[in-house]
mmCIF file with all atom_site columns, C-alpha atoms in Angstrom:
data_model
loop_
_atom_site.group_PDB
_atom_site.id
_atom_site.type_symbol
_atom_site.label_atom_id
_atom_site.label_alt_id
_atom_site.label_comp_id
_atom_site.label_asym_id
_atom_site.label_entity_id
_atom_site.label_seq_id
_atom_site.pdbx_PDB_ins_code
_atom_site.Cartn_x
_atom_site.Cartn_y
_atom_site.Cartn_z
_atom_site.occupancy
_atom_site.B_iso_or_equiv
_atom_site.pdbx_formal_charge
_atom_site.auth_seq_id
_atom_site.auth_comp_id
_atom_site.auth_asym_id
_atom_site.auth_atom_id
_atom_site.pdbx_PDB_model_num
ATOM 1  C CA . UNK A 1 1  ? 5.517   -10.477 0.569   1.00 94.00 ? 247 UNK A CA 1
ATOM 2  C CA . UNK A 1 2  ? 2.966   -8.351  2.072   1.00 96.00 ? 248 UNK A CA 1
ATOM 3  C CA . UNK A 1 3  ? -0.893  -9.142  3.248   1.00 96.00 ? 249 UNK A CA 1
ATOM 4  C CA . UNK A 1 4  ? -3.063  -8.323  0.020   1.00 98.00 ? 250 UNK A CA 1
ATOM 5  C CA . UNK A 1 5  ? -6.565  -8.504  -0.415  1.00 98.00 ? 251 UNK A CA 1
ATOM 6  C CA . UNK A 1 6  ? -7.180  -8.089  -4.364  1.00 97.00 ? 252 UNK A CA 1
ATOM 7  C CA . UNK A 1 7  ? -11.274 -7.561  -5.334  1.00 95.00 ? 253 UNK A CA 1
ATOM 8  C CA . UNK A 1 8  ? -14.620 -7.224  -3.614  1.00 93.00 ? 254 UNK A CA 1
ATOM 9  C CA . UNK A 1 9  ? -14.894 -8.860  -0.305  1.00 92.00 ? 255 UNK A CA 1
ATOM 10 C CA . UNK A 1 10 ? -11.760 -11.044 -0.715  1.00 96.00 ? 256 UNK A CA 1
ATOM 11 C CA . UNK A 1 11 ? -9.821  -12.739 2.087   1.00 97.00 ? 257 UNK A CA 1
ATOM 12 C CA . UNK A 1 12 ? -6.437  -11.373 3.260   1.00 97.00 ? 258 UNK A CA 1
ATOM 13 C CA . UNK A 1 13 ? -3.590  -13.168 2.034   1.00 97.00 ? 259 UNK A CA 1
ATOM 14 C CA . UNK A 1 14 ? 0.401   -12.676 2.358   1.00 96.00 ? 260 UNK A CA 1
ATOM 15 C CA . UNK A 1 15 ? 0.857   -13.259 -1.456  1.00 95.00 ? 261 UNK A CA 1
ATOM 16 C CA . UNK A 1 16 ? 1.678   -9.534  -2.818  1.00 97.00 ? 262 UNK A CA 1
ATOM 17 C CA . UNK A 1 17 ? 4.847   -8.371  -3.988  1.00 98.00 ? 263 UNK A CA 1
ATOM 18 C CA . UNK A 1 18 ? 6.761   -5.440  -2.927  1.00 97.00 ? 264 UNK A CA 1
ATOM 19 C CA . UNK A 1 19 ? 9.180   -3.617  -5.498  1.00 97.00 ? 265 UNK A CA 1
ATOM 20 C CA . UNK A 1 20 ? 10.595  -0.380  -4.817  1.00 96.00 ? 266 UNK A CA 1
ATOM 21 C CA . UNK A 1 21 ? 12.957  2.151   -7.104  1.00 97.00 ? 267 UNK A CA 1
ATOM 22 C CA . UNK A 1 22 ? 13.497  5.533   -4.208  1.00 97.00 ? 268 UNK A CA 1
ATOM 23 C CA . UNK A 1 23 ? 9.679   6.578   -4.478  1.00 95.00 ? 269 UNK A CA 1
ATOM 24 C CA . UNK A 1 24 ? 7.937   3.900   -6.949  1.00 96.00 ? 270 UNK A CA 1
ATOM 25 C CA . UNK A 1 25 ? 6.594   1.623   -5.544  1.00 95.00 ? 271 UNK A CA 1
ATOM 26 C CA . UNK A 1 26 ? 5.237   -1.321  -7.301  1.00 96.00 ? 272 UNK A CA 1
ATOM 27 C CA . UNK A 1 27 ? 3.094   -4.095  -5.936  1.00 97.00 ? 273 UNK A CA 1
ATOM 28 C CA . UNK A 1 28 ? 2.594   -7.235  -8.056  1.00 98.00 ? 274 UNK A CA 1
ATOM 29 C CA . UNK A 1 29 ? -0.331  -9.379  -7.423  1.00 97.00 ? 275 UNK A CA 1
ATOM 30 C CA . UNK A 1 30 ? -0.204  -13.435 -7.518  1.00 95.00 ? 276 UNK A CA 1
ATOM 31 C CA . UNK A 1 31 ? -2.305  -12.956 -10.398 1.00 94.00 ? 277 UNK A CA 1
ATOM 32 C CA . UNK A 1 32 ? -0.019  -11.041 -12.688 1.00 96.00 ? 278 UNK A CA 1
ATOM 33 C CA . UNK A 1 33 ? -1.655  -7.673  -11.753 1.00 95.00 ? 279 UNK A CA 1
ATOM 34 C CA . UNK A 1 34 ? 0.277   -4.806  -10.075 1.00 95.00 ? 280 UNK A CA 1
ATOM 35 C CA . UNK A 1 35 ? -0.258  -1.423  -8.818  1.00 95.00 ? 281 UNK A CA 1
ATOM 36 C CA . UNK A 1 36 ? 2.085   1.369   -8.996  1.00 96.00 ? 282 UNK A CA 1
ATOM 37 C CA . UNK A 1 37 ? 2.560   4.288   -6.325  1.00 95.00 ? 283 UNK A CA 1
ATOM 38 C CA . UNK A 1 38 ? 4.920   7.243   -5.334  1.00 94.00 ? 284 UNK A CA 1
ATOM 39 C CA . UNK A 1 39 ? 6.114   7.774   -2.223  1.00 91.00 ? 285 UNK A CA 1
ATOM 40 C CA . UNK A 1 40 ? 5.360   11.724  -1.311  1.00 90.00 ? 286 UNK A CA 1
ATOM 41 C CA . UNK A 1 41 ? 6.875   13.671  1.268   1.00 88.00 ? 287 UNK A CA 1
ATOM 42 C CA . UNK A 1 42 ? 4.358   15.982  1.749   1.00 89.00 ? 288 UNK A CA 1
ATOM 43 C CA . UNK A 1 43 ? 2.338   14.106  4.659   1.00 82.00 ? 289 UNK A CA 1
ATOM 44 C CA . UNK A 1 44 ? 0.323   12.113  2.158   1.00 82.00 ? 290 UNK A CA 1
ATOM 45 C CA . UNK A 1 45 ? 2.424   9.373   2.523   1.00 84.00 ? 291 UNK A CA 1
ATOM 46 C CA . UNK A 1 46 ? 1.313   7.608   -0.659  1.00 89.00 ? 292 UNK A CA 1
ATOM 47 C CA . UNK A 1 47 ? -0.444  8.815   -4.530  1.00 91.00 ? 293 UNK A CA 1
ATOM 48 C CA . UNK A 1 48 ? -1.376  6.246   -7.807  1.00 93.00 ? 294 UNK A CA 1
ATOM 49 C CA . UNK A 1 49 ? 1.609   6.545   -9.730  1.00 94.00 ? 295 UNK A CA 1
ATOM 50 C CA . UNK A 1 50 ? -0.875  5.663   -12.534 1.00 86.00 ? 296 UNK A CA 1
ATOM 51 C CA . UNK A 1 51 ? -4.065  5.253   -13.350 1.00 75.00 ? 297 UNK A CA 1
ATOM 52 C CA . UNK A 1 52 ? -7.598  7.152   -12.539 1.00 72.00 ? 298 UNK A CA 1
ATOM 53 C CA . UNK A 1 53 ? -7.975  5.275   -8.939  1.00 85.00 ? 299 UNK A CA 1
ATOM 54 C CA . UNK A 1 54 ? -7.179  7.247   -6.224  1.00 87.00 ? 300 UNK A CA 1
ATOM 55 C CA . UNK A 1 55 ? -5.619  5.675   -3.075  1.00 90.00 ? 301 UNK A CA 1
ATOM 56 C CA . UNK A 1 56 ? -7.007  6.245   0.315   1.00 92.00 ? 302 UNK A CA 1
ATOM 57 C CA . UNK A 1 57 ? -4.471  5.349   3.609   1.00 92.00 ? 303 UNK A CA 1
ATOM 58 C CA . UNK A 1 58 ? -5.796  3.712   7.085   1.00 92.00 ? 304 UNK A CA 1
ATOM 59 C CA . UNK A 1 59 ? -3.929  3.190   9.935   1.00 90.00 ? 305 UNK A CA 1
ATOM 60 C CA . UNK A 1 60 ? -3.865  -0.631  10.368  1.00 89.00 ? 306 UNK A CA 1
ATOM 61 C CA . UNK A 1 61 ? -1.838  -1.193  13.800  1.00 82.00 ? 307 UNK A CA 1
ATOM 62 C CA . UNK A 1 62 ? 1.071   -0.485  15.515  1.00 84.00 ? 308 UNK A CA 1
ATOM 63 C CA . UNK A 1 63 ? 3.523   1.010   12.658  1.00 87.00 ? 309 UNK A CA 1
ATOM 64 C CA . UNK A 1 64 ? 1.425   -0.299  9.566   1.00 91.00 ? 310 UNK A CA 1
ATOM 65 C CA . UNK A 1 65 ? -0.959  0.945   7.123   1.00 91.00 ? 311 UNK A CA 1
ATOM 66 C CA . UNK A 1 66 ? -3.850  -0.262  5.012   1.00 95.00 ? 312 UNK A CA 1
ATOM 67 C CA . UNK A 1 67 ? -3.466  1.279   1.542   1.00 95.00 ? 313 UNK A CA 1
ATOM 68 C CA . UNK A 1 68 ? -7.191  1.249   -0.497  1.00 95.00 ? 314 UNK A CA 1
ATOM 69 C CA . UNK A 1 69 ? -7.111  1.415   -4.633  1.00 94.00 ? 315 UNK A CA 1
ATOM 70 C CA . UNK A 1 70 ? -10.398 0.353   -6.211  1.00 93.00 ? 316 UNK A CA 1
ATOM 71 C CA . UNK A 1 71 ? -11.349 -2.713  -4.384  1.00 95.00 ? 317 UNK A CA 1
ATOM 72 C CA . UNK A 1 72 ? -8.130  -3.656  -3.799  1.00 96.00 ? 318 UNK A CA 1
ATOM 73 C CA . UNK A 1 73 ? -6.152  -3.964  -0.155  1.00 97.00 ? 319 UNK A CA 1
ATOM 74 C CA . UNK A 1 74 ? -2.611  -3.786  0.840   1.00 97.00 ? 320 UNK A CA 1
ATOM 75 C CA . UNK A 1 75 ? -1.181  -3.785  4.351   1.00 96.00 ? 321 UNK A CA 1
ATOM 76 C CA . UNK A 1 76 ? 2.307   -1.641  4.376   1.00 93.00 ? 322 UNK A CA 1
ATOM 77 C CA . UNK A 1 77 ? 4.848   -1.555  7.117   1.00 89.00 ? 323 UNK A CA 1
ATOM 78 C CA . UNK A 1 78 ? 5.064   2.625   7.877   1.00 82.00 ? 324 UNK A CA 1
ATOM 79 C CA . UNK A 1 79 ? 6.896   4.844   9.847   1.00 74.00 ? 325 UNK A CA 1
ATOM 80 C CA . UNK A 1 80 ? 4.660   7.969   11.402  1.00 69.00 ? 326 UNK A CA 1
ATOM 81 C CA . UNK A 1 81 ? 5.295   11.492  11.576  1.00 66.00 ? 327 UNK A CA 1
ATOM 82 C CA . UNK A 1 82 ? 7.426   12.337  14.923  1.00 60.00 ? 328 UNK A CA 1
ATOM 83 C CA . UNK A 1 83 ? 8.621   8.624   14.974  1.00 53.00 ? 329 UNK A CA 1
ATOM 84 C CA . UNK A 1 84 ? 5.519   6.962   16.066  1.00 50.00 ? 330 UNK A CA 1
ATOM 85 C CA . UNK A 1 85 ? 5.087   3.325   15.500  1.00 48.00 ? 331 UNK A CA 1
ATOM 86 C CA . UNK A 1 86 ? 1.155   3.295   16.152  1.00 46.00 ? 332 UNK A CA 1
ATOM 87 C CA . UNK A 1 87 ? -1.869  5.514   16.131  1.00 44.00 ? 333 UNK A CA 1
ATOM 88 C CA . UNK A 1 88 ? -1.362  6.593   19.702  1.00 41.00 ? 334 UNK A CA 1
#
Protein backbone atom coordinates (compact mmCIF):
# COMPACT_ATOMS: atom_id res chain seq x y z
CA UNK A 1 0.00 0.00 0.00
CA UNK A 2 1.19 3.35 -0.81
CA UNK A 3 0.02 7.06 0.52
CA UNK A 4 -2.79 8.15 -2.08
CA UNK A 5 -4.66 11.15 -2.20
CA UNK A 6 -7.57 10.49 -4.90
CA UNK A 7 -9.69 14.02 -5.91
CA UNK A 8 -9.64 17.72 -5.16
CA UNK A 9 -8.23 18.67 -1.87
CA UNK A 10 -8.42 15.15 -0.36
CA UNK A 11 -6.50 13.90 2.68
CA UNK A 12 -3.49 11.55 2.30
CA UNK A 13 -4.18 8.11 3.01
CA UNK A 14 -2.02 4.71 2.82
CA UNK A 15 -4.93 2.88 1.01
CA UNK A 16 -3.55 2.59 -2.79
CA UNK A 17 -2.45 -0.39 -4.41
CA UNK A 18 0.71 -1.06 -6.12
CA UNK A 19 0.84 -3.67 -9.12
CA UNK A 20 3.69 -3.93 -11.30
CA UNK A 21 4.38 -6.22 -14.69
CA UNK A 22 8.55 -4.91 -15.67
CA UNK A 23 7.34 -1.27 -16.68
CA UNK A 24 3.36 -1.17 -16.01
CA UNK A 25 2.58 -0.04 -13.35
CA UNK A 26 -0.86 -0.12 -12.04
CA UNK A 27 -2.27 1.60 -9.01
CA UNK A 28 -5.73 0.57 -7.76
CA UNK A 29 -7.65 2.92 -5.67
CA UNK A 30 -9.88 1.77 -2.48
CA UNK A 31 -12.59 2.84 -4.59
CA UNK A 32 -12.26 0.46 -7.49
CA UNK A 33 -10.43 3.10 -9.63
CA UNK A 34 -6.84 2.61 -10.92
CA UNK A 35 -4.31 4.35 -12.88
CA UNK A 36 -1.94 2.84 -15.22
CA UNK A 37 1.79 4.02 -15.96
CA UNK A 38 5.10 2.94 -17.73
CA UNK A 39 8.16 3.02 -16.30
CA UNK A 40 10.66 4.99 -18.92
CA UNK A 41 14.23 4.95 -18.94
CA UNK A 42 14.79 7.97 -20.51
CA UNK A 43 15.05 10.32 -17.27
CA UNK A 44 11.30 10.82 -17.17
CA UNK A 45 10.95 8.36 -14.75
CA UNK A 46 7.21 7.87 -15.24
CA UNK A 47 4.32 8.47 -18.53
CA UNK A 48 0.14 7.59 -18.43
CA UNK A 49 0.14 4.31 -19.81
CA UNK A 50 -3.41 5.41 -20.79
CA UNK A 51 -5.55 7.94 -20.95
CA UNK A 52 -5.39 11.89 -22.00
CA UNK A 53 -3.95 12.98 -18.34
CA UNK A 54 -0.57 13.65 -18.30
CA UNK A 55 1.52 12.89 -15.15
CA UNK A 56 3.72 15.43 -13.59
CA UNK A 57 6.69 14.00 -10.89
CA UNK A 58 7.78 15.97 -7.51
CA UNK A 59 10.34 15.09 -5.38
CA UNK A 60 8.61 14.24 -2.06
CA UNK A 61 11.64 13.40 0.45
CA UNK A 62 14.48 11.50 0.91
CA UNK A 63 14.24 8.69 -1.99
CA UNK A 64 10.40 9.24 -2.79
CA UNK A 65 8.31 10.90 -5.25
CA UNK A 66 4.91 12.52 -5.56
CA UNK A 67 3.38 11.39 -8.86
CA UNK A 68 0.33 14.09 -10.07
CA UNK A 69 -2.56 12.68 -12.67
CA UNK A 70 -5.65 14.88 -12.77
CA UNK A 71 -6.38 15.60 -9.23
CA UNK A 72 -5.14 12.63 -8.11
CA UNK A 73 -1.83 11.98 -5.68
CA UNK A 74 0.47 9.13 -5.22
CA UNK A 75 3.62 9.01 -3.12
CA UNK A 76 6.25 6.37 -4.81
CA UNK A 77 9.35 5.00 -3.24
CA UNK A 78 12.27 6.08 -6.13
CA UNK A 79 15.68 5.62 -6.73
CA UNK A 80 17.58 8.95 -8.31
CA UNK A 81 19.89 9.30 -11.03
CA UNK A 82 23.68 8.69 -9.70
CA UNK A 83 22.19 6.70 -6.69
CA UNK A 84 20.79 9.48 -4.71
CA UNK A 85 18.22 8.79 -2.14
CA UNK A 86 17.04 12.57 -1.73
CA UNK A 87 16.98 15.86 -3.53
CA UNK A 88 20.38 16.86 -2.26
Amino acid sequence: MIPCAIGADAAWKDDCLVERDRDLLTIRHADGGFRRFLIVHDGRGVVPADGAENATILIAGKGEIELRAGQDRYRLPAQFAGGRNDAE
